[in-house]
């Protein structure tokens, strides 16, 4: 993802925003934040 892609996604959201879209985005974001092992994490140790 580059800056151009992020701008396109932001414009798409602006045109399609609604409570349903917000709920969908929250539903797919929460599991990523809670369960994903991010490659850009500061600590790479097991169990953290």
mmCIF file with all atom_site columns, N, CA and C in Angstrom:
data_model
loop_
_atom_site.group_PDB
_atom_site.id
_atom_site.type_symbol
_atom_site.label_atom_id
_atom_site.label_alt_id
_atom_site.label_comp_id
_atom_site.label_asym_id
_atom_site.label_entity_id
_atom_site.label_seq_id
_atom_site.pdbx_PDB_ins_code
_atom_site.Cartn_x
_atom_site.Cartn_y
_atom_site.Cartn_z
_atom_site.occupancy
_atom_site.B_iso_or_equiv
_atom_site.pdbx_formal_charge
_atom_site.auth_seq_id
_atom_site.auth_comp_id
_atom_site.auth_asym_id
_atom_site.auth_atom_id
_atom_site.pdbx_PDB_model_num
ATOM 1   N N  . UNK A 1 1  ? 0.844   -1.185  0.000  1.00 0.00 ? 1  UNK A N  1
ATOM 2   C CA . UNK A 1 1  ? 0.000   0.000   0.000  1.00 0.00 ? 1  UNK A CA 1
ATOM 3   C C  . UNK A 1 1  ? 0.884   1.241   0.000  1.00 0.00 ? 1  UNK A C  1
ATOM 4   N N  . UNK A 1 2  ? 0.588   2.091   -0.891 1.00 0.00 ? 2  UNK A N  1
ATOM 5   C CA . UNK A 1 2  ? 1.306   3.345   -0.932 1.00 0.00 ? 2  UNK A CA 1
ATOM 6   C C  . UNK A 1 2  ? 0.385   4.493   -0.576 1.00 0.00 ? 2  UNK A C  1
ATOM 7   N N  . UNK A 1 3  ? 0.938   5.673   -0.619 1.00 0.00 ? 3  UNK A N  1
ATOM 8   C CA . UNK A 1 3  ? 0.165   6.869   -0.294 1.00 0.00 ? 3  UNK A CA 1
ATOM 9   C C  . UNK A 1 3  ? -1.012  7.030   -1.252 1.00 0.00 ? 3  UNK A C  1
ATOM 10  N N  . UNK A 1 4  ? -0.782  6.757   -2.527 1.00 0.00 ? 4  UNK A N  1
ATOM 11  C CA . UNK A 1 4  ? -1.860  6.894   -3.517 1.00 0.00 ? 4  UNK A CA 1
ATOM 12  C C  . UNK A 1 4  ? -3.026  5.968   -3.166 1.00 0.00 ? 4  UNK A C  1
ATOM 13  N N  . UNK A 1 5  ? -2.709  4.730   -2.782 1.00 0.00 ? 5  UNK A N  1
ATOM 14  C CA . UNK A 1 5  ? -3.747  3.774   -2.417 1.00 0.00 ? 5  UNK A CA 1
ATOM 15  C C  . UNK A 1 5  ? -4.499  4.232   -1.175 1.00 0.00 ? 5  UNK A C  1
ATOM 16  N N  . UNK A 1 6  ? -3.787  4.765   -0.194 1.00 0.00 ? 6  UNK A N  1
ATOM 17  C CA . UNK A 1 6  ? -4.443  5.240   1.022  1.00 0.00 ? 6  UNK A CA 1
ATOM 18  C C  . UNK A 1 6  ? -5.381  6.404   0.727  1.00 0.00 ? 6  UNK A C  1
ATOM 19  N N  . UNK A 1 7  ? -4.969  7.287   -0.167 1.00 0.00 ? 7  UNK A N  1
ATOM 20  C CA . UNK A 1 7  ? -5.827  8.414   -0.545 1.00 0.00 ? 7  UNK A CA 1
ATOM 21  C C  . UNK A 1 7  ? -7.075  7.915   -1.261 1.00 0.00 ? 7  UNK A C  1
ATOM 22  N N  . UNK A 1 8  ? -6.910  6.933   -2.143 1.00 0.00 ? 8  UNK A N  1
ATOM 23  C CA . UNK A 1 8  ? -8.064  6.363   -2.849 1.00 0.00 ? 8  UNK A CA 1
ATOM 24  C C  . UNK A 1 8  ? -9.036  5.715   -1.871 1.00 0.00 ? 8  UNK A C  1
ATOM 25  N N  . UNK A 1 9  ? -8.511  4.980   -0.888 1.00 0.00 ? 9  UNK A N  1
ATOM 26  C CA . UNK A 1 9  ? -9.379  4.352   0.109  1.00 0.00 ? 9  UNK A CA 1
ATOM 27  C C  . UNK A 1 9  ? -10.106 5.400   0.951  1.00 0.00 ? 9  UNK A C  1
ATOM 28  N N  . UNK A 1 10 ? -9.413  6.470   1.298  1.00 0.00 ? 10 UNK A N  1
ATOM 29  C CA . UNK A 1 10 ? -10.036 7.544   2.071  1.00 0.00 ? 10 UNK A CA 1
ATOM 30  C C  . UNK A 1 10 ? -11.161 8.206   1.284  1.00 0.00 ? 10 UNK A C  1
ATOM 31  N N  . UNK A 1 11 ? -10.933 8.437   0.002  1.00 0.00 ? 11 UNK A N  1
ATOM 32  C CA . UNK A 1 11 ? -11.974 9.038   -0.843 1.00 0.00 ? 11 UNK A CA 1
ATOM 33  C C  . UNK A 1 11 ? -13.160 8.093   -0.996 1.00 0.00 ? 11 UNK A C  1
ATOM 34  N N  . UNK A 1 12 ? -12.894 6.796   -1.132 1.00 0.00 ? 12 UNK A N  1
ATOM 35  C CA . UNK A 1 12 ? -13.975 5.813   -1.239 1.00 0.00 ? 12 UNK A CA 1
ATOM 36  C C  . UNK A 1 12 ? -14.802 5.808   0.049  1.00 0.00 ? 12 UNK A C  1
ATOM 37  N N  . UNK A 1 13 ? -14.121 5.828   1.202  1.00 0.00 ? 13 UNK A N  1
ATOM 38  C CA . UNK A 1 13 ? -14.840 5.861   2.470  1.00 0.00 ? 13 UNK A CA 1
ATOM 39  C C  . UNK A 1 13 ? -15.694 7.126   2.575  1.00 0.00 ? 13 UNK A C  1
ATOM 40  N N  . UNK A 1 14 ? -15.139 8.254   2.187  1.00 0.00 ? 14 UNK A N  1
ATOM 41  C CA . UNK A 1 14 ? -15.875 9.525   2.263  1.00 0.00 ? 14 UNK A CA 1
ATOM 42  C C  . UNK A 1 14 ? -17.165 9.464   1.447  1.00 0.00 ? 14 UNK A C  1
ATOM 43  N N  . UNK A 1 15 ? -17.116 8.801   0.293  1.00 0.00 ? 15 UNK A N  1
ATOM 44  C CA . UNK A 1 15 ? -18.298 8.705   -0.572 1.00 0.00 ? 15 UNK A CA 1
ATOM 45  C C  . UNK A 1 15 ? -19.299 7.660   -0.094 1.00 0.00 ? 15 UNK A C  1
ATOM 46  N N  . UNK A 1 16 ? -18.840 6.666   0.669  1.00 0.00 ? 16 UNK A N  1
ATOM 47  C CA . UNK A 1 16 ? -19.710 5.553   1.060  1.00 0.00 ? 16 UNK A CA 1
ATOM 48  C C  . UNK A 1 16 ? -19.957 5.468   2.560  1.00 0.00 ? 16 UNK A C  1
ATOM 49  N N  . UNK A 1 17 ? -19.578 6.486   3.320  1.00 0.00 ? 17 UNK A N  1
ATOM 50  C CA . UNK A 1 17 ? -19.673 6.377   4.769  1.00 0.00 ? 17 UNK A CA 1
ATOM 51  C C  . UNK A 1 17 ? -21.122 6.241   5.229  1.00 0.00 ? 17 UNK A C  1
ATOM 52  N N  . UNK A 1 18 ? -21.293 5.394   6.223  1.00 0.00 ? 18 UNK A N  1
ATOM 53  C CA . UNK A 1 18 ? -22.592 5.162   6.833  1.00 0.00 ? 18 UNK A CA 1
ATOM 54  C C  . UNK A 1 18 ? -22.346 4.376   8.118  1.00 0.00 ? 18 UNK A C  1
ATOM 55  N N  . UNK A 1 19 ? -23.329 4.310   8.987  1.00 0.00 ? 19 UNK A N  1
ATOM 56  C CA . UNK A 1 19 ? -23.149 3.514   10.204 1.00 0.00 ? 19 UNK A CA 1
ATOM 57  C C  . UNK A 1 19 ? -22.861 2.036   9.902  1.00 0.00 ? 19 UNK A C  1
ATOM 58  N N  . UNK A 1 20 ? -23.432 1.507   8.841  1.00 0.00 ? 20 UNK A N  1
ATOM 59  C CA . UNK A 1 20 ? -23.196 0.110   8.471  1.00 0.00 ? 20 UNK A CA 1
ATOM 60  C C  . UNK A 1 20 ? -21.734 -0.095  8.071  1.00 0.00 ? 20 UNK A C  1
ATOM 61  N N  . UNK A 1 21 ? -21.201 0.822   7.275  1.00 0.00 ? 21 UNK A N  1
ATOM 62  C CA . UNK A 1 21 ? -19.791 0.725   6.868  1.00 0.00 ? 21 UNK A CA 1
ATOM 63  C C  . UNK A 1 21 ? -18.892 0.849   8.089  1.00 0.00 ? 21 UNK A C  1
ATOM 64  N N  . UNK A 1 22 ? -19.215 1.760   9.007  1.00 0.00 ? 22 UNK A N  1
ATOM 65  C CA . UNK A 1 22 ? -18.421 1.920   10.221 1.00 0.00 ? 22 UNK A CA 1
ATOM 66  C C  . UNK A 1 22 ? -18.435 0.649   11.064 1.00 0.00 ? 22 UNK A C  1
ATOM 67  N N  . UNK A 1 23 ? -19.594 0.021   11.201 1.00 0.00 ? 23 UNK A N  1
ATOM 68  C CA . UNK A 1 23 ? -19.676 -1.234  11.958 1.00 0.00 ? 23 UNK A CA 1
ATOM 69  C C  . UNK A 1 23 ? -18.866 -2.338  11.284 1.00 0.00 ? 23 UNK A C  1
ATOM 70  N N  . UNK A 1 24 ? -18.935 -2.407  9.962  1.00 0.00 ? 24 UNK A N  1
ATOM 71  C CA . UNK A 1 24 ? -18.158 -3.401  9.233  1.00 0.00 ? 24 UNK A CA 1
ATOM 72  C C  . UNK A 1 24 ? -16.664 -3.181  9.455  1.00 0.00 ? 24 UNK A C  1
ATOM 73  N N  . UNK A 1 25 ? -16.219 -1.944  9.319  1.00 0.00 ? 25 UNK A N  1
ATOM 74  C CA . UNK A 1 25 ? -14.795 -1.651  9.508  1.00 0.00 ? 25 UNK A CA 1
ATOM 75  C C  . UNK A 1 25 ? -14.339 -1.987  10.927 1.00 0.00 ? 25 UNK A C  1
ATOM 76  N N  . UNK A 1 26 ? -15.162 -1.676  11.917 1.00 0.00 ? 26 UNK A N  1
ATOM 77  C CA . UNK A 1 26 ? -14.823 -2.017  13.297 1.00 0.00 ? 26 UNK A CA 1
ATOM 78  C C  . UNK A 1 26 ? -14.760 -3.528  13.476 1.00 0.00 ? 26 UNK A C  1
ATOM 79  N N  . UNK A 1 27 ? -15.697 -4.240  12.868 1.00 0.00 ? 27 UNK A N  1
ATOM 80  C CA . UNK A 1 27 ? -15.743 -5.698  13.004 1.00 0.00 ? 27 UNK A CA 1
ATOM 81  C C  . UNK A 1 27 ? -14.516 -6.370  12.399 1.00 0.00 ? 27 UNK A C  1
ATOM 82  N N  . UNK A 1 28 ? -14.006 -5.855  11.293 1.00 0.00 ? 28 UNK A N  1
ATOM 83  C CA . UNK A 1 28 ? -12.833 -6.486  10.682 1.00 0.00 ? 28 UNK A CA 1
ATOM 84  C C  . UNK A 1 28 ? -11.531 -5.957  11.273 1.00 0.00 ? 28 UNK A C  1
ATOM 85  N N  . UNK A 1 29 ? -11.556 -4.798  11.921 1.00 0.00 ? 29 UNK A N  1
ATOM 86  C CA . UNK A 1 29 ? -10.343 -4.224  12.500 1.00 0.00 ? 29 UNK A CA 1
ATOM 87  C C  . UNK A 1 29 ? -10.017 -4.827  13.859 1.00 0.00 ? 29 UNK A C  1
ATOM 88  N N  . UNK A 1 30 ? -11.016 -5.031  14.697 1.00 0.00 ? 30 UNK A N  1
ATOM 89  C CA . UNK A 1 30 ? -10.778 -5.521  16.055 1.00 0.00 ? 30 UNK A CA 1
ATOM 90  C C  . UNK A 1 30 ? -10.002 -6.839  16.065 1.00 0.00 ? 30 UNK A C  1
ATOM 91  N N  . UNK A 1 31 ? -10.390 -7.857  15.307 1.00 0.00 ? 31 UNK A N  1
ATOM 92  C CA . UNK A 1 31 ? -9.603  -9.102  15.324 1.00 0.00 ? 31 UNK A CA 1
ATOM 93  C C  . UNK A 1 31 ? -8.156  -8.911  14.853 1.00 0.00 ? 31 UNK A C  1
ATOM 94  N N  . UNK A 1 32 ? -7.936  -8.039  13.910 1.00 0.00 ? 32 UNK A N  1
ATOM 95  C CA . UNK A 1 32 ? -6.572  -7.791  13.436 1.00 0.00 ? 32 UNK A CA 1
ATOM 96  C C  . UNK A 1 32 ? -5.735  -7.185  14.551 1.00 0.00 ? 32 UNK A C  1
ATOM 97  N N  . UNK A 1 33 ? -6.297  -6.228  15.251 1.00 0.00 ? 33 UNK A N  1
ATOM 98  C CA . UNK A 1 33 ? -5.567  -5.567  16.331 1.00 0.00 ? 33 UNK A CA 1
ATOM 99  C C  . UNK A 1 33 ? -5.321  -6.529  17.486 1.00 0.00 ? 33 UNK A C  1
ATOM 100 N N  . UNK A 1 34 ? -6.303  -7.340  17.819 1.00 0.00 ? 34 UNK A N  1
ATOM 101 C CA . UNK A 1 34 ? -6.200  -8.222  18.981 1.00 0.00 ? 34 UNK A CA 1
ATOM 102 C C  . UNK A 1 34 ? -5.362  -9.465  18.701 1.00 0.00 ? 34 UNK A C  1
ATOM 103 N N  . UNK A 1 35 ? -5.524  -10.092 17.535 1.00 0.00 ? 35 UNK A N  1
ATOM 104 C CA . UNK A 1 35 ? -4.921  -11.393 17.293 1.00 0.00 ? 35 UNK A CA 1
ATOM 105 C C  . UNK A 1 35 ? -3.742  -11.414 16.331 1.00 0.00 ? 35 UNK A C  1
ATOM 106 N N  . UNK A 1 36 ? -3.553  -10.397 15.552 1.00 0.00 ? 36 UNK A N  1
ATOM 107 C CA . UNK A 1 36 ? -2.502  -10.433 14.525 1.00 0.00 ? 36 UNK A CA 1
ATOM 108 C C  . UNK A 1 36 ? -1.127  -10.247 15.136 1.00 0.00 ? 36 UNK A C  1
ATOM 109 N N  . UNK A 1 37 ? -0.157  -10.902 14.512 1.00 0.00 ? 37 UNK A N  1
ATOM 110 C CA . UNK A 1 37 ? 1.245   -10.676 14.867 1.00 0.00 ? 37 UNK A CA 1
ATOM 111 C C  . UNK A 1 37 ? 1.789   -9.723  13.820 1.00 0.00 ? 37 UNK A C  1
ATOM 112 N N  . UNK A 1 38 ? 1.954   -8.501  14.216 1.00 0.00 ? 38 UNK A N  1
ATOM 113 C CA . UNK A 1 38 ? 2.350   -7.455  13.283 1.00 0.00 ? 38 UNK A CA 1
ATOM 114 C C  . UNK A 1 38 ? 3.834   -7.546  12.955 1.00 0.00 ? 38 UNK A C  1
ATOM 115 N N  . UNK A 1 39 ? 4.159   -7.447  11.689 1.00 0.00 ? 39 UNK A N  1
ATOM 116 C CA . UNK A 1 39 ? 5.552   -7.515  11.265 1.00 0.00 ? 39 UNK A CA 1
ATOM 117 C C  . UNK A 1 39 ? 6.327   -6.271  11.675 1.00 0.00 ? 39 UNK A C  1
ATOM 118 N N  . UNK A 1 40 ? 5.630   -5.204  12.021 1.00 0.00 ? 40 UNK A N  1
ATOM 119 C CA . UNK A 1 40 ? 6.320   -3.982  12.421 1.00 0.00 ? 40 UNK A CA 1
ATOM 120 C C  . UNK A 1 40 ? 6.351   -3.809  13.936 1.00 0.00 ? 40 UNK A C  1
ATOM 121 N N  . UNK A 1 41 ? 6.096   -4.896  14.673 1.00 0.00 ? 41 UNK A N  1
ATOM 122 C CA . UNK A 1 41 ? 6.105   -4.830  16.123 1.00 0.00 ? 41 UNK A CA 1
ATOM 123 C C  . UNK A 1 41 ? 7.506   -4.504  16.633 1.00 0.00 ? 41 UNK A C  1
ATOM 124 N N  . UNK A 1 42 ? 7.561   -3.793  17.739 1.00 0.00 ? 42 UNK A N  1
ATOM 125 C CA . UNK A 1 42 ? 8.851   -3.425  18.326 1.00 0.00 ? 42 UNK A CA 1
ATOM 126 C C  . UNK A 1 42 ? 9.533   -4.651  18.908 1.00 0.00 ? 42 UNK A C  1
ATOM 127 N N  . UNK A 1 43 ? 8.789   -5.473  19.621 1.00 0.00 ? 43 UNK A N  1
ATOM 128 C CA . UNK A 1 43 ? 9.358   -6.663  20.248 1.00 0.00 ? 43 UNK A CA 1
ATOM 129 C C  . UNK A 1 43 ? 9.057   -7.885  19.401 1.00 0.00 ? 43 UNK A C  1
ATOM 130 N N  . UNK A 1 44 ? 10.069  -8.672  19.087 1.00 0.00 ? 44 UNK A N  1
ATOM 131 C CA . UNK A 1 44 ? 9.902   -9.880  18.280 1.00 0.00 ? 44 UNK A CA 1
ATOM 132 C C  . UNK A 1 44 ? 9.988   -11.146 19.135 1.00 0.00 ? 44 UNK A C  1
ATOM 133 N N  . UNK A 1 45 ? 10.055  -10.998 20.466 1.00 0.00 ? 45 UNK A N  1
ATOM 134 C CA . UNK A 1 45 ? 10.203  -12.155 21.339 1.00 0.00 ? 45 UNK A CA 1
ATOM 135 C C  . UNK A 1 45 ? 8.913   -12.959 21.397 1.00 0.00 ? 45 UNK A C  1
ATOM 136 N N  . UNK A 1 46 ? 9.047   -14.267 21.632 1.00 0.00 ? 46 UNK A N  1
ATOM 137 C CA . UNK A 1 46 ? 7.887   -15.150 21.753 1.00 0.00 ? 46 UNK A CA 1
ATOM 138 C C  . UNK A 1 46 ? 7.045   -14.738 22.954 1.00 0.00 ? 46 UNK A C  1
ATOM 139 N N  . UNK A 1 47 ? 5.726   -14.808 22.781 1.00 0.00 ? 47 UNK A N  1
ATOM 140 C CA . UNK A 1 47 ? 4.810   -14.531 23.875 1.00 0.00 ? 47 UNK A CA 1
ATOM 141 C C  . UNK A 1 47 ? 4.508   -13.058 24.089 1.00 0.00 ? 47 UNK A C  1
ATOM 142 N N  . UNK A 1 48 ? 5.075   -12.204 23.289 1.00 0.00 ? 48 UNK A N  1
ATOM 143 C CA . UNK A 1 48 ? 4.805   -10.775 23.438 1.00 0.00 ? 48 UNK A CA 1
ATOM 144 C C  . UNK A 1 48 ? 4.019   -10.269 22.277 1.00 0.00 ? 48 UNK A C  1
#
